[in-house]
Structure formats: structure tokens, C-alpha cells
């Protein structure tokens, strides 16, 4: 009746979902790492699932639970909401194991949607696709996902899709409708009861059409859904083919989106110039909010013979892009967490007083520094 | 384009809304204290507006800002979302002036809805009204407000409405439809574009009808909207008539709602028994979530001649109800904050380790204890 479920925090994504589905529910939390990540890990890293637009980030889904720390147990009662002082769940969320170990978590679950549709559209350019996405968000239409690729990512996706003949037909279909060279793909998902899904779909398609969008139906969306957890496996295939691949991500207000994409991609493009190496990169908006968006950039570079040189190349790319993110005012991570890679850039957004607060939390929960030492605030 | 607005935190509700409305936007945050409370106050007390179901609590609307503290400035960048460690906004939210003073706040705003409808229904009893409300929430229908009164509050509201003839006609209308002695009033609000509002209204009414609800149209809802900020003014009128009135509130999971209402009302009913005084009380669910609800109880008692005796009576009532809330597992406040009245009950929900964390925050931001001393963690 309360639509809450209690799990041991070590439960992996598929186990959690299959237990809920057997009872007609879903958590609706599907990060790309879904198959191998755990509920406790999602909470400790402030994870965001692909359909966070509909179900919410893990911050919304995590109602409470128990954290075992060297200083004792922190019990977090699963209130629907509370005005009783600062919310201590928010200290556990993003704590990355530094304060203690979450042993039990109460999560908020949703009845499985009766209907779910994955729609794809193409826009003449990124600006018009972005305008359509924002108008959908501002209109209050209940969508469970939005995803907008830049022209470069759209081109790469279509190029990698195989099916040369079909893609050619698609491009001719779009071209006569004014969607050609700079085309950008938008995916939207509607989930829920039949009437709500029908109204939401109609409204979303009308907004898209008003911004120059051309609907291509549900084929691409279904394909995306079928392969939604597979992209990470490409890493090994590419490595064997002589290429390294990594991704980076941030989030920022809408007005700053064009600038931050430009600066991140410029930094990636220039990072290996001295080595004479080209870098291939492409970006999409993966988690959209009425006030801004996360963006997710994939970059590939050629492997050298020397592993040290590969690490050096990656460091230059990562550092250049991270500096661009900070300079533009983005967060160093929207969904991946801090860990080791992002630690040097954390003080820029938390500030000296904020970092001191994180240090206090570390000392309070873990006075001897035995829990994942070195992370967050040292 | 980013649908964010920057305010000095001392701006009062009406000033904030009129500035936004002139540009076609709303914050959508309407606590009952709207006319006299400020943006900074809403943030410092974790306030919840009457339409939080649609617009979100202040936690969702507060994107970032600046807090001046004795230890320096805490800058909170207005990211759409972030996975970069614990969220420091959540330390400012609910800080009740204990850490510093919020001088600037970035808030997330929404275009003014094209349509807004206030619908009233009556249910045969509280259980059926609650079932309808939960089904509406679980179905994902985009509503901006739900409010369900117990039978006692419904009776009091209708009794105080005046218009004896009209209320009599209403009661006969409901009675032939099986809604009589234990009837409970439910109010729901739909806001947004025409199509979404139409679909949401139809779906909500169909769910209500399936749970025995009888729609009485928009008259009651419009009247509620017209007088939504007026109830607090009744306090002085009642005082002059010889009665004291106060309210209390909490939030808890759905399965615990019937028990906590029963125990709160039992505690209020028994608190003045030794003085031979009766207490009148009534309750409604004011902020509903798919996983639980807040509840809001109004209680009245007769004034004695001696002001000390009045304070004593109030203390007995407040303490009895607060103990009932804690014993049932509710939060000591869903929307009013901690302040002085709720401070004794805070450790029960934060726990010793949680209280120690709050103490650390106080010392970090305000080492000399000069900011609203004595509040939160002393």
C-alpha cells in the first residue's frame, strides 16, 4: 500500500528489478551499468537512471535505510518528506563509501507502466532539437525520458548502425523534409496508462513538429531500448581494434549548454595535437530538466604501443575536458560520481567551506580514516 | 531560457510572484503563510507549498545561491543535478538560520499554466477517499494538488461555511448517492495545457468514481482557492470568542496513516481530560505522495482566565500529540520546521549520530554560536 520496498543494499540491478516485477512494480532506475551495479552503489554515487525524467534520480527513489559507520549506526527513517532540519539522507547520497556502508535501503517503487512507447525524431539542427525538448519539459507533459544527440553523434550512430540501404532510405526521407546535413536525433519515451500516454505522445509530437522535427516512428527507439545496456561492452572491442574509448559528463543550465559543449569538444580536439593524434568525439544530452541538462561526451583516440603513453594521452584528454567543464560552470559529474578521477576538480565546485564540511563528515563518521580512505575529502 | 530566477532571499511571497508573473512565470510555492513569509525563510525551514504535488517542495525549487556564515561564504552553484558528493544545498535547507544567512537564491520557475481547475469530490468515508487519492498518485496523472479531509474536518468545514440552505441541498444530493454521515471531501487541482488538463481531469474523475466518489464540480474548489491564505486569520477571531487554536503536522508512509491519525487525535482528546476540558480537532491530508502523506491537524480548546493555565493546556496538547507522532514513526514536522516547539523531539528521528552531525555543521559554520543560537543542535 505504501509502494516502498526494503532491500539489502548489495542487491544488483537485475535481482532487484526481477523481485519487484514479480509483484507488478519497478524501481525505474536503469543506469547504463544496470547489469553489474548495486542499489547501495547507486545511492553512494548519486546515480541517475536513463529514465530519471519519469522516475527520478536515486535521490528521489532512496527513502531511507541504515548506514553502518565506524562511529555507530545512522538510521534514516523513510519519511515521505520532512522539514525537521537538514536531510541526513543527502549525506549518505554521494558519500562513496567514505562514511560507512549502507546495509539496508528503503526504496520507492512504481507500478509497472501499462504502456511504454519509445519514439524517435530528427531535427534540422541541434538548436531546434533543443528548443523542442525544452518546450516539452516546460509544458508539463509526463515523459519518462528525453535524449538528444548532437549532429556528430547522430552521424556516428547512423554510421555504426549497419543496414546501409535502410539508413540511405531514412536519409532521403528526412532530406526531402528539410532534415539533412546537421540532423540531430531525439528520443522520447512515454510510460503509463493508455490515455495519459496517448495525450503525452500527441502533445510531444505536436511540439516537435512546430520546431521542424520529423517523426520516424518507434523502430529506432525500440532498438535503443533493446541495446540500452550494451554500449560499455564496445570498449573491449575497440581496444582490440587499436582504439581507446572513454566518456565524460556534466550538467549545467540550458543557457550554458552550447558553450560548454563547444569548450569540452575544443579541449578534446586540442589535447593530443602535440602528439599529432586526432580525437573523435560526440555528445548527447542524456538527462534533461526544465532548467538545464546533463551532457554526455564519448571520445576515442588511437592506442600507442607504450601503455604509459596511452595513460598520458588519456590524462591530457581528461584534464583538458575537466578544466573546460569547471571553467564553464558545470558540475564535475552529473551521474558518475567523484572517485579518483574527479577528485582534483571537486574543490572548485564545493568551495573551501564546503570541502571543510565534507572533511567534518568524514571525521565524524570515520575518525580513524578506514572507510575508502582518500576519497571525497581525503 | 533556463527558467531560473535570482532573488535576494529576503523577498516576500507576493513580491516574488508578482515579479515572476509579469514575465509569464510562477514559482508555484504557496504555503499558507505566503503573504508574510520570504524566500529565504521557505528555504531555511524546508517549506512546502499547497501545490507541492505539481511544483515540488522548496527543496526542488531551490537551485542554489549564497549563504553568508561567520566562517565565510558558502557558494552553491545552481546545477540541474550533480553526483559530485553530498549535496550541500541540503545543509542549507532546514538550517533555520543556525549556520548563516542566505543572501541570494536561484529558484526554478515554471511558465504560468494556461489552465487551472479546482475540483471537489465527496467520498462515503476516509478509507475510500484515501484509496482514490493513492490510485491517482500511482497512475502518474499530472495533478498539481490533492487534499483529503477526514469526516470530522469535512463536517466542520461544511458547518462553518454558512449558506445553510445550500449545504442542506448538497447533503441531500450526496446522500442519495450513498455519501452521507462519514463523508470526506477531496480536492484535486490540475494545471497546465488544455489537453493535459482535460486528460488528467477525466482520468482522476474516473478513478474517484470507481472508489465511490461523487463529484460536486468546481464551486468548492474555487472557494478554497479564493480563501487559501485566510485560515490563519481565524486565530484572533477565535481567541476573542474564547478559544485557542493551533495546528500540528507530520508525514508518514500510507500504511501508517490510519494509526497515526487515531493516536494523534486520541492524545489530543485525552490531554485536557483532567481539567475537564473538551478539545475539538480535525485532520486532513495536505501533501500527498505516492509513498505516503503529510497530515495536518487543527485543534481548539477553551481559554481559561489565567494565561499561565492556557500555556499549560497548550503544552499538554502539544506534548501529547508530539509523543504520539514519534511513537508512530512520523517526522516531527513535514512543513513547519523545528524551531523551539519541536526541538525536544528532534533527537528521536535524527538519532545520536545524526545529532552529532548537526552539531558539527553548527560548529563549522558558526564556531562562536552567534547565529540563532540554541536552535537545531544547540
Coordinates of C-alpha atoms in Angstrom, one line a residue, chain A residues 1-4 45-46 57 59-60 69 71-75 77-88 90-91 93-96 99 108-111 127 134 138-142 193 195-196 199-200 203 251-255 289-293 329-338 346 349-350 353-354 356-358 360-361 363-365 376, chain B residues 1-4 45-46 57 59-60 69 71-75 77-88 90-91 93-96 99 108-111 127 134 138-142 193 195-196 199-200 203 251-255 289-293 329-338 346 349-350 353-354 356-358 360-361 363-365 376:
Chain A
X1 CA 0.0 0.0 0.0
X2 CA 2.9 2.4 0.7
X3 CA 4.7 1.4 -2.5
X4 CA 8.0 1.1 -0.7
X45 CA 27.4 7.6 -6.1
X46 CA 24.2 9.6 -6.6
X57 CA 17.2 10.2 -9.8
X59 CA 18.0 10.8 -4.6
X60 CA 14.2 10.7 -5.1
X69 CA 29.8 3.5 10.3
X71 CA 31.1 5.7 14.8
X72 CA 27.9 3.7 15.0
X73 CA 24.7 3.2 13.1
X74 CA 22.9 6.0 11.3
X75 CA 19.2 5.2 10.9
X77 CA 13.6 6.9 8.7
X78 CA 11.8 6.6 5.3
X79 CA 9.5 9.7 5.7
X80 CA 7.7 10.8 2.5
X81 CA 9.2 14.2 3.2
X82 CA 10.3 16.2 6.3
X83 CA 11.0 19.7 7.4
X84 CA 12.9 18.6 10.5
X85 CA 16.3 20.2 9.8
X86 CA 18.9 19.2 7.2
X87 CA 18.2 16.0 5.4
X88 CA 20.8 13.4 6.5
X90 CA 21.7 13.7 1.5
X91 CA 25.0 13.0 3.4
X93 CA 23.9 10.0 -1.1
X94 CA 27.2 10.6 -2.8
X95 CA 29.3 9.5 0.2
X96 CA 31.1 6.9 -2.0
X99 CA 31.4 7.5 5.8
X108 CA 10.1 4.0 -3.6
X109 CA 8.6 1.8 -6.3
X110 CA 6.1 2.4 -9.1
X111 CA 3.5 0.1 -10.6
X127 CA 19.3 24.2 -31.7
X134 CA 12.8 22.4 -23.6
X138 CA 8.2 23.2 -19.8
X139 CA 4.7 22.1 -20.9
X140 CA 4.5 19.6 -18.1
X141 CA 3.9 16.6 -20.4
X142 CA 4.6 13.5 -18.5
X193 CA -1.8 4.4 -18.6
X195 CA -4.9 7.8 -22.0
X196 CA -2.0 9.6 -20.4
X199 CA -2.2 12.6 -24.8
X200 CA 1.5 12.9 -23.9
X203 CA 1.4 16.8 -27.4
X251 CA 25.2 19.2 -16.1
X252 CA 24.5 22.9 -16.5
X253 CA 21.7 25.4 -17.1
X254 CA 20.2 25.5 -20.6
X255 CA 21.7 28.9 -21.5
X289 CA 15.5 19.0 -16.8
X290 CA 13.3 22.1 -17.3
X291 CA 16.2 24.2 -16.1
X292 CA 19.2 22.6 -17.7
X293 CA 20.6 19.3 -18.9
X329 CA 30.5 26.4 -14.5
X330 CA 29.3 22.8 -14.9
X331 CA 29.5 20.2 -12.2
X332 CA 32.4 17.8 -12.5
X333 CA 29.9 14.9 -12.5
X334 CA 26.1 14.6 -13.1
X335 CA 25.9 10.8 -12.7
X336 CA 29.3 9.1 -12.4
X337 CA 30.4 10.4 -9.0
X338 CA 33.8 11.7 -7.9
X346 CA 35.8 18.8 -6.6
X349 CA 32.6 23.5 -7.0
X350 CA 32.3 22.8 -3.3
X353 CA 33.9 25.9 3.3
X354 CA 32.1 23.2 1.5
X356 CA 35.7 21.6 5.2
X357 CA 32.1 20.4 5.8
X358 CA 32.9 17.2 3.8
X360 CA 34.0 17.1 9.1
X361 CA 31.6 14.5 7.9
X363 CA 35.9 12.7 10.7
X364 CA 32.5 12.3 12.4
X365 CA 31.6 9.0 10.8
X376 CA 35.8 12.8 -1.2
Chain B
X1 CA 15.8 30.1 -21.5
X2 CA 17.0 28.3 -18.4
X3 CA 13.8 29.0 -16.4
X4 CA 15.7 30.1 -13.4
X45 CA 12.6 25.9 7.1
X46 CA 12.1 23.3 4.3
X57 CA 8.7 21.3 -2.3
X59 CA 14.0 21.5 -1.9
X60 CA 13.2 21.0 -5.6
X69 CA 28.3 32.5 7.5
X71 CA 33.2 31.2 8.8
X72 CA 32.9 32.7 5.3
X73 CA 30.7 32.4 2.2
X74 CA 29.2 29.1 1.0
X75 CA 28.5 29.3 -2.7
X77 CA 26.2 26.6 -7.8
X78 CA 22.7 26.1 -9.4
X79 CA 23.4 22.8 -11.2
X80 CA 20.3 21.0 -12.6
X81 CA 21.6 18.0 -10.7
X82 CA 25.0 16.6 -9.6
X83 CA 26.7 13.4 -8.5
X84 CA 29.7 15.3 -7.1
X85 CA 29.5 14.1 -3.5
X86 CA 26.9 15.0 -0.8
X87 CA 24.6 17.9 -1.8
X88 CA 25.5 21.0 0.3
X90 CA 20.6 20.1 1.7
X91 CA 22.6 21.5 4.7
X93 CA 17.7 23.7 3.5
X94 CA 16.3 23.3 7.1
X95 CA 19.2 25.1 8.7
X96 CA 16.8 27.6 10.3
X99 CA 24.6 28.2 10.1
X108 CA 13.5 27.2 -10.7
X109 CA 10.4 28.7 -12.2
X110 CA 7.6 27.4 -14.4
X111 CA 5.5 29.1 -17.2
X127 CA -10.7 4.9 3.5
X134 CA -3.4 6.8 -3.8
X138 CA 0.2 5.8 -8.6
X139 CA -1.3 6.3 -12.1
X140 CA 1.1 9.1 -12.9
X141 CA -1.7 11.5 -13.7
X142 CA -0.2 15.0 -13.6
X193 CA -2.0 23.0 -21.2
X195 CA -5.1 18.7 -23.5
X196 CA -3.1 17.6 -20.5
X199 CA -7.0 14.1 -19.8
X200 CA -5.8 14.4 -16.2
X203 CA -8.7 10.1 -15.5
X251 CA 4.3 12.8 7.4
X252 CA 4.4 9.1 7.3
X253 CA 4.0 6.1 4.9
X254 CA 0.5 5.3 3.7
X255 CA 0.2 2.1 5.7
X289 CA 3.0 11.4 -2.2
X290 CA 2.8 8.0 -3.9
X291 CA 4.5 6.5 -0.8
X292 CA 2.8 8.4 2.0
X293 CA 1.3 11.7 3.0
X329 CA 7.2 6.8 13.5
X330 CA 6.2 10.1 11.9
X331 CA 8.5 13.0 11.4
X332 CA 8.1 15.8 13.9
X333 CA 7.5 18.2 11.1
X334 CA 6.6 17.9 7.4
X335 CA 6.5 21.6 6.6
X336 CA 6.7 23.8 9.7
X337 CA 10.3 23.2 10.7
X338 CA 11.8 22.6 14.1
X346 CA 14.3 16.1 17.0
X349 CA 14.3 11.0 14.5
X350 CA 17.9 12.1 13.8
X353 CA 25.0 10.2 15.3
X354 CA 22.7 12.4 13.3
X356 CA 26.3 14.9 16.3
X357 CA 26.5 15.7 12.5
X358 CA 24.1 18.6 13.0
X360 CA 29.4 19.6 13.6
X361 CA 27.7 21.7 11.0
X363 CA 30.4 24.5 14.8
X364 CA 31.9 24.6 11.3
X365 CA 29.7 27.4 10.0
X376 CA 18.7 22.7 15.7

